[in-house]
Amino acid sequence: EVQLVESGGGLVQPGGSLRLSCTASGFTFDDHAMHWIRQTPEKGLEWLSAITWDGGKTYYAESMQGRFSISRDNAKNTIYLQMNSLKSEDTAVYYCAKDPNRFPLVVAGEVSGIYDYWGQGTQVTVSS
Protein backbone atom coordinates (compact mmCIF):
# COMPACT_ATOMS: atom_id res chain seq x y z
CA GLU A 1 0.00 0.00 0.00
CA VAL A 2 1.38 3.36 -1.03
CA GLN A 3 1.60 5.81 1.85
CA LEU A 4 2.84 9.37 1.91
CA VAL A 5 3.05 11.05 5.29
CA GLU A 6 3.77 14.76 5.55
CA SER A 7 5.07 16.40 8.69
CA GLY A 8 6.69 19.61 9.84
CA GLY A 9 3.79 22.00 9.48
CA GLY A 10 2.72 24.40 12.17
CA LEU A 11 2.39 28.03 13.13
CA VAL A 12 5.19 30.37 12.11
CA GLN A 13 5.57 34.13 12.13
CA PRO A 14 5.89 36.08 8.89
CA GLY A 15 9.48 36.01 7.73
CA GLY A 16 10.11 32.71 9.45
CA SER A 17 11.07 29.32 8.05
CA LEU A 18 9.76 25.80 8.12
CA ARG A 19 10.96 22.52 6.68
CA LEU A 20 8.31 20.06 5.63
CA SER A 21 9.02 16.36 5.24
CA CYS A 22 7.20 13.65 3.36
CA THR A 23 8.08 10.05 4.07
CA ALA A 24 7.00 7.44 1.57
CA SER A 25 6.39 3.73 1.74
CA GLY A 26 4.80 1.00 -0.31
CA PHE A 27 6.61 1.67 -3.59
CA THR A 28 10.12 1.95 -4.99
CA PHE A 29 10.77 5.54 -3.93
CA ASP A 30 13.80 6.18 -6.10
CA ASP A 31 11.88 5.23 -9.24
CA HIS A 32 9.60 8.25 -9.00
CA ALA A 33 9.64 11.99 -9.22
CA MET A 34 7.85 13.70 -6.36
CA HIS A 35 5.87 16.92 -5.99
CA TRP A 36 4.75 19.44 -3.39
CA ILE A 37 1.33 21.03 -3.80
CA ARG A 38 -0.68 23.25 -1.51
CA GLN A 39 -4.33 24.07 -1.11
CA THR A 40 -6.15 27.12 0.16
CA PRO A 41 -9.85 27.93 0.13
CA GLU A 42 -9.12 31.05 -1.91
CA LYS A 43 -6.79 29.66 -4.59
CA GLY A 44 -7.59 25.98 -4.54
CA LEU A 45 -4.77 23.62 -5.49
CA GLU A 46 -1.43 25.17 -6.37
CA TRP A 47 1.54 23.18 -7.63
CA LEU A 48 4.74 24.32 -5.92
CA SER A 49 7.69 22.17 -6.79
CA ALA A 50 8.92 18.86 -8.15
CA ILE A 51 12.08 16.81 -8.01
CA THR A 52 13.27 14.03 -10.30
CA TRP A 53 13.81 10.49 -9.10
CA ASP A 54 17.47 11.06 -8.35
CA GLY A 55 17.23 14.62 -7.15
CA GLY A 56 19.20 15.70 -10.17
CA LYS A 57 16.71 18.32 -11.32
CA THR A 58 14.24 20.45 -9.46
CA TYR A 59 11.34 22.54 -10.66
CA TYR A 60 9.50 25.42 -9.02
CA ALA A 61 6.44 27.51 -9.55
CA GLU A 62 7.67 30.94 -10.54
CA SER A 63 6.25 32.52 -7.39
CA MET A 64 8.25 30.11 -5.20
CA GLN A 65 11.63 30.67 -6.80
CA GLY A 66 14.20 31.76 -4.28
CA ARG A 67 12.06 31.13 -1.19
CA PHE A 68 11.31 27.42 -1.37
CA SER A 69 13.73 24.57 -1.92
CA ILE A 70 12.88 20.94 -2.60
CA SER A 71 15.23 18.06 -1.89
CA ARG A 72 15.12 14.33 -1.33
CA ASP A 73 16.96 11.62 0.54
CA ASN A 74 16.38 8.32 -1.23
CA ALA A 75 18.04 6.41 1.59
CA LYS A 76 15.30 7.68 3.90
CA ASN A 77 12.44 7.57 1.35
CA THR A 78 11.81 11.21 2.16
CA ILE A 79 11.43 14.49 0.36
CA TYR A 80 11.67 17.88 1.93
CA LEU A 81 10.43 21.39 1.30
CA GLN A 82 12.47 24.13 2.90
CA MET A 83 10.35 27.26 3.08
CA ASN A 84 11.96 30.59 3.92
CA SER A 85 10.71 34.16 4.19
CA LEU A 86 7.21 32.91 4.78
CA LYS A 87 4.27 35.19 4.16
CA SER A 88 0.69 35.12 5.34
CA GLU A 89 -0.36 34.06 1.86
CA ASP A 90 1.68 30.88 2.28
CA THR A 91 -0.89 29.70 4.80
CA ALA A 92 -2.26 26.47 3.34
CA VAL A 93 -2.42 22.72 3.62
CA TYR A 94 0.71 21.31 2.04
CA TYR A 95 0.67 17.96 0.29
CA CYS A 96 3.31 15.76 -1.21
CA ALA A 97 2.40 13.66 -4.20
CA LYS A 98 3.95 10.80 -6.11
CA ASP A 99 4.57 11.07 -9.83
CA PRO A 100 4.02 7.90 -11.84
CA ASN A 101 7.32 8.47 -13.63
CA ARG A 102 10.94 9.24 -12.88
CA PHE A 103 10.62 12.69 -14.41
CA PRO A 104 7.72 15.11 -14.12
CA LEU A 105 5.89 15.91 -17.32
CA VAL A 106 7.06 19.27 -18.63
CA VAL A 107 5.00 20.96 -21.32
CA ALA A 108 6.08 24.26 -22.85
CA GLY A 109 8.56 24.73 -20.06
CA GLU A 110 6.07 24.18 -17.27
CA VAL A 111 5.45 21.17 -15.10
CA SER A 112 2.11 19.56 -15.80
CA GLY A 113 1.49 17.89 -12.51
CA ILE A 114 0.49 14.29 -12.82
CA TYR A 115 0.13 12.49 -9.52
CA ASP A 116 -1.13 9.06 -8.66
CA TYR A 117 -0.95 9.25 -4.88
CA TRP A 118 -1.20 12.04 -2.34
CA GLY A 119 -0.45 12.35 1.33
CA GLN A 120 -2.93 13.56 3.92
CA GLY A 121 -1.42 17.03 4.10
CA THR A 122 0.13 19.18 6.79
CA GLN A 123 -1.19 22.59 7.82
CA VAL A 124 1.10 25.59 7.61
CA THR A 125 -0.14 28.79 9.19
CA VAL A 126 1.84 32.00 8.81
CA SER A 127 0.62 34.56 11.29
CA SER A 128 1.88 36.95 13.91
Coordinates of N, CA and C in Angstrom, one line a residue:
E1 N 0.8 -1.2 0.0 CA 0.0 0.0 0.0 C 0.9 1.2 0.0
V2 N 0.6 2.1 -1.0 CA 1.4 3.4 -1.0 C 0.9 4.3 0.1
Q3 N 1.9 4.8 0.8 CA 1.6 5.8 1.8 C 2.6 7.0 1.7
L4 N 2.0 8.1 1.9 CA 2.8 9.4 1.9 C 2.4 10.1 3.2
V5 N 3.4 10.4 4.0 CA 3.1 11.0 5.3 C 3.9 12.3 5.4
E6 N 3.1 13.5 5.4 CA 3.8 14.8 5.5 C 3.9 15.1 7.0
S7 N 4.9 15.9 7.3 CA 5.1 16.4 8.7 C 5.9 17.7 8.6
G8 N 5.9 18.4 9.8 CA 6.7 19.6 9.8 C 5.9 20.9 9.8
G9 N 4.6 20.8 9.5 CA 3.8 22.0 9.5 C 3.6 22.6 10.9
G10 N 3.0 23.8 10.9 CA 2.7 24.4 12.2 C 2.5 25.9 12.0
L11 N 2.6 26.6 13.1 CA 2.4 28.0 13.1 C 3.8 28.7 13.1
V12 N 3.9 29.7 12.2 CA 5.2 30.4 12.1 C 4.9 31.8 11.9
Q13 N 5.8 32.7 12.3 CA 5.6 34.1 12.1 C 6.0 34.5 10.7
P14 N 5.4 35.6 10.2 CA 5.9 36.1 8.9 C 7.4 36.3 8.9
G15 N 8.0 35.9 7.8 CA 9.5 36.0 7.7 C 10.2 34.8 8.2
G16 N 9.5 33.9 8.9 CA 10.1 32.7 9.4 C 10.3 31.6 8.4
S17 N 10.8 30.5 8.9 CA 11.1 29.3 8.1 C 10.5 28.1 8.6
L18 N 10.2 27.1 7.7 CA 9.8 25.8 8.1 C 10.3 24.8 7.1
R19 N 10.6 23.6 7.6 CA 11.0 22.5 6.7 C 9.9 21.4 6.8
L20 N 9.3 21.2 5.7 CA 8.3 20.1 5.6 C 9.0 18.8 5.2
S21 N 8.5 17.7 5.7 CA 9.0 16.4 5.2 C 7.9 15.5 4.7
C22 N 8.2 14.6 3.9 CA 7.2 13.7 3.4 C 7.9 12.3 3.3
T23 N 7.5 11.4 4.1 CA 8.1 10.0 4.1 C 7.2 9.1 3.4
A24 N 7.8 8.3 2.4 CA 7.0 7.4 1.6 C 7.2 6.0 1.9
S25 N 6.3 5.2 1.6 CA 6.4 3.7 1.7 C 5.4 3.1 0.8
G26 N 5.7 1.8 0.5 CA 4.8 1.0 -0.3 C 5.1 1.0 -1.8
F27 N 6.2 1.7 -2.2 CA 6.6 1.7 -3.6 C 8.1 1.9 -3.6
T28 N 8.7 1.7 -4.8 CA 10.1 2.0 -5.0 C 10.4 3.5 -5.1
F29 N 10.7 4.1 -4.0 CA 10.8 5.5 -3.9 C 11.7 6.1 -5.0
D30 N 12.8 5.6 -5.2 CA 13.8 6.2 -6.1 C 13.5 5.8 -7.6
D31 N 12.3 5.4 -7.9 CA 11.9 5.2 -9.2 C 10.9 6.3 -9.6
H32 N 10.7 7.3 -8.7 CA 9.6 8.3 -9.0 C 10.0 9.7 -8.7
A33 N 9.6 10.6 -9.6 CA 9.6 12.0 -9.2 C 8.6 12.2 -8.1
M34 N 8.8 13.3 -7.4 CA 7.8 13.7 -6.4 C 7.5 15.2 -6.4
H35 N 6.4 15.5 -5.9 CA 5.9 16.9 -6.0 C 5.4 17.4 -4.6
W36 N 5.4 18.7 -4.5 CA 4.7 19.4 -3.4 C 3.7 20.3 -4.0
I37 N 2.5 20.3 -3.4 CA 1.3 21.0 -3.8 C 0.7 21.6 -2.5
R38 N 0.0 22.7 -2.7 CA -0.7 23.2 -1.5 C -2.1 23.6 -1.9
Q39 N -2.9 23.8 -0.9 CA -4.3 24.1 -1.1 C -4.8 25.1 -0.1
T40 N -5.5 26.1 -0.7 CA -6.1 27.1 0.2 C -7.6 27.2 -0.3
P41 N -8.5 27.7 0.6 CA -9.9 27.9 0.1 C -9.9 29.0 -1.0
E42 N -9.0 30.0 -0.9 CA -9.1 31.1 -1.9 C -8.6 30.7 -3.3
K43 N -7.4 30.0 -3.3 CA -6.8 29.7 -4.6 C -7.0 28.2 -5.1
G44 N -7.5 27.4 -4.2 CA -7.6 26.0 -4.5 C -6.2 25.3 -4.5
L45 N -6.0 24.4 -5.4 CA -4.8 23.6 -5.5 C -3.7 24.4 -6.3
E46 N -2.5 24.5 -5.7 CA -1.4 25.2 -6.4 C -0.2 24.3 -6.4
W47 N 0.3 24.0 -7.5 CA 1.5 23.2 -7.6 C 2.7 24.1 -7.2
L48 N 3.6 23.5 -6.4 CA 4.7 24.3 -5.9 C 6.1 23.9 -6.5
S49 N 6.3 22.6 -6.5 CA 7.7 22.2 -6.8 C 7.7 20.7 -7.1
A50 N 8.7 20.3 -7.8 CA 8.9 18.9 -8.2 C 10.4 18.5 -8.2
I51 N 10.7 17.3 -8.0 CA 12.1 16.8 -8.0 C 12.1 15.5 -8.7
T52 N 13.1 15.3 -9.6 CA 13.3 14.0 -10.3 C 13.7 12.9 -9.4
W53 N 13.6 11.7 -9.9 CA 13.8 10.5 -9.1 C 15.1 10.5 -8.3
D54 N 16.1 11.1 -8.9 CA 17.5 11.1 -8.3 C 17.8 12.4 -7.7
G55 N 16.9 13.3 -7.7 CA 17.2 14.6 -7.2 C 18.1 15.5 -8.1
G56 N 18.3 15.0 -9.3 CA 19.2 15.7 -10.2 C 18.6 17.0 -10.8
K57 N 17.3 17.1 -10.8 CA 16.7 18.3 -11.3 C 15.5 18.7 -10.5
T58 N 15.4 19.9 -10.2 CA 14.2 20.4 -9.5 C 13.5 21.5 -10.3
Y59 N 12.2 21.6 -9.9 CA 11.3 22.5 -10.7 C 10.5 23.3 -9.6
Y60 N 10.3 24.6 -9.9 CA 9.5 25.4 -9.0 C 8.5 26.3 -9.8
A61 N 7.4 26.5 -9.1 CA 6.4 27.5 -9.6 C 7.2 28.9 -9.5
E62 N 6.9 29.7 -10.4 CA 7.7 30.9 -10.5 C 7.6 31.7 -9.2
S63 N 6.4 31.7 -8.6 CA 6.2 32.5 -7.4 C 7.0 32.0 -6.2
M64 N 7.5 30.7 -6.3 CA 8.3 30.1 -5.2 C 9.8 30.2 -5.3
Q65 N 10.2 30.6 -6.5 CA 11.6 30.7 -6.8 C 12.3 31.5 -5.8
G66 N 13.4 31.0 -5.2 CA 14.2 31.8 -4.3 C 13.8 31.7 -2.8
R67 N 12.5 31.3 -2.6 CA 12.1 31.1 -1.2 C 11.9 29.7 -0.8
F68 N 11.5 28.8 -1.7 CA 11.3 27.4 -1.4 C 12.4 26.6 -2.0
S69 N 12.7 25.5 -1.4 CA 13.7 24.6 -1.9 C 13.3 23.1 -1.7
I70 N 13.3 22.3 -2.7 CA 12.9 20.9 -2.6 C 14.1 20.1 -2.6
S71 N 14.1 19.0 -1.9 CA 15.2 18.1 -1.9 C 14.7 16.7 -1.5
R72 N 15.5 15.7 -1.7 CA 15.1 14.3 -1.3 C 16.3 13.5 -0.8
D73 N 16.0 12.6 0.0 CA 17.0 11.6 0.5 C 16.4 10.2 0.2
N74 N 16.9 9.6 -0.8 CA 16.4 8.3 -1.2 C 16.7 7.2 -0.2
A75 N 17.7 7.4 0.6 CA 18.0 6.4 1.6 C 17.0 6.4 2.7
K76 N 16.3 7.5 2.9 CA 15.3 7.7 3.9 C 13.9 7.7 3.3
N77 N 13.8 7.5 2.0 CA 12.4 7.6 1.4 C 11.7 8.8 1.7
T78 N 12.4 10.0 1.7 CA 11.8 11.2 2.2 C 12.1 12.4 1.2
I79 N 11.2 13.2 1.0 CA 11.4 14.5 0.4 C 11.2 15.6 1.4
Y80 N 11.7 16.7 1.0 CA 11.7 17.9 1.9 C 11.3 19.1 1.1
L81 N 10.7 20.1 1.9 CA 10.4 21.4 1.3 C 10.9 22.4 2.3
Q82 N 12.0 23.1 2.0 CA 12.5 24.1 2.9 C 11.8 25.4 2.5
M83 N 11.1 26.0 3.4 CA 10.4 27.3 3.1 C 10.9 28.4 3.9
N84 N 11.4 29.4 3.3 CA 12.0 30.6 3.9 C 11.2 31.8 3.6
S85 N 11.4 32.9 4.4 CA 10.7 34.2 4.2 C 9.2 34.0 4.0
L86 N 8.6 33.2 4.9 CA 7.2 32.9 4.8 C 6.3 34.1 4.9
K87 N 5.2 34.1 4.2 CA 4.3 35.2 4.2 C 2.9 34.7 4.6
S88 N 2.0 35.6 4.9 CA 0.7 35.1 5.3 C 0.0 34.4 4.2
E89 N 0.3 34.7 3.0 CA -0.4 34.1 1.9 C 0.2 32.7 1.6
D90 N 1.2 32.3 2.4 CA 1.7 30.9 2.3 C 0.9 29.9 3.2
T91 N 0.0 30.5 3.9 CA -0.9 29.7 4.8 C -1.7 28.8 3.9
A92 N -1.6 27.5 4.2 CA -2.3 26.5 3.3 C -2.1 25.1 3.9
V93 N -2.7 24.1 3.4 CA -2.4 22.7 3.6 C -1.5 22.3 2.5
Y94 N -0.3 21.7 3.0 CA 0.7 21.3 2.0 C 0.7 19.8 1.9
Y95 N 0.7 19.4 0.6 CA 0.7 18.0 0.3 C 1.9 17.6 -0.5
C96 N 2.4 16.3 -0.3 CA 3.3 15.8 -1.2 C 2.5 14.8 -2.1
A97 N 3.1 14.6 -3.3 CA 2.4 13.7 -4.2 C 3.4 12.9 -5.0
K98 N 3.1 11.7 -5.3 CA 3.9 10.8 -6.1 C 3.6 10.9 -7.6
D99 N 4.7 11.1 -8.4 CA 4.6 11.1 -9.8 C 4.7 9.6 -10.3
P100 N 3.9 9.3 -11.3 CA 4.0 7.9 -11.8 C 5.3 7.6 -12.5
N101 N 6.1 8.6 -12.9 CA 7.3 8.5 -13.6 C 8.5 9.0 -12.9
R102 N 9.7 8.7 -13.5 CA 10.9 9.2 -12.9 C 11.1 10.7 -13.0
F103 N 10.5 11.3 -14.1 CA 10.6 12.7 -14.4 C 9.2 13.3 -14.5
P104 N 9.0 14.5 -14.0 CA 7.7 15.1 -14.1 C 7.5 15.5 -15.6
L105 N 6.2 15.5 -16.0 CA 5.9 15.9 -17.3 C 6.0 17.4 -17.4
V106 N 6.8 17.8 -18.4 CA 7.1 19.3 -18.6 C 6.5 19.6 -20.0
V107 N 5.6 20.5 -20.1 CA 5.0 21.0 -21.3 C 5.2 22.5 -21.5
A108 N 5.8 22.8 -22.6 CA 6.1 24.3 -22.9 C 6.8 24.9 -21.7
G109 N 7.7 24.2 -21.1 CA 8.6 24.7 -20.1 C 7.9 24.7 -18.7
E110 N 6.7 24.2 -18.6 CA 6.1 24.2 -17.3 C 5.7 22.7 -16.9
V111 N 5.8 22.5 -15.6 CA 5.4 21.2 -15.1 C 3.9 21.0 -15.1
S112 N 3.5 19.9 -15.8 CA 2.1 19.6 -15.8 C 2.0 18.5 -14.8
G113 N 1.5 18.8 -13.6 CA 1.5 17.9 -12.5 C 0.6 16.7 -12.8
I114 N 1.2 15.5 -12.7 CA 0.5 14.3 -12.8 C 0.9 13.5 -11.6
Y115 N -0.1 13.2 -10.8 CA 0.1 12.5 -9.5 C -0.8 11.3 -9.4
D116 N -0.3 10.2 -8.9 CA -1.1 9.1 -8.7 C -1.4 8.8 -7.2
Y117 N -0.7 9.4 -6.3 CA -0.9 9.2 -4.9 C -0.6 10.6 -4.2
W118 N -1.4 10.8 -3.1 CA -1.2 12.0 -2.3 C -1.1 11.6 -0.9
G119 N -0.4 12.5 -0.1 CA -0.5 12.3 1.3 C -1.7 13.0 1.9
Q120 N -1.8 13.0 3.2 CA -2.9 13.6 3.9 C -2.8 15.1 4.2
G121 N -1.6 15.6 4.0 CA -1.4 17.0 4.1 C -1.0 17.4 5.5
T122 N -0.3 18.6 5.5 CA 0.1 19.2 6.8 C -0.2 20.7 6.7
Q123 N -0.8 21.2 7.8 CA -1.2 22.6 7.8 C 0.0 23.5 8.1
V124 N 0.1 24.5 7.3 CA 1.1 25.6 7.6 C 0.3 26.9 7.8
T125 N 0.5 27.5 8.9 CA -0.1 28.8 9.2 C 0.9 29.9 9.5
V126 N 0.9 30.9 8.7 CA 1.8 32.0 8.8 C 1.1 33.2 9.4
S127 N 1.4 33.5 10.6 CA 0.6 34.6 11.3 C 1.4 35.1 12.5
S128 N 1.2 36.4 12.7 CA 1.9 37.0 13.9 C 1.0 36.9 15.1

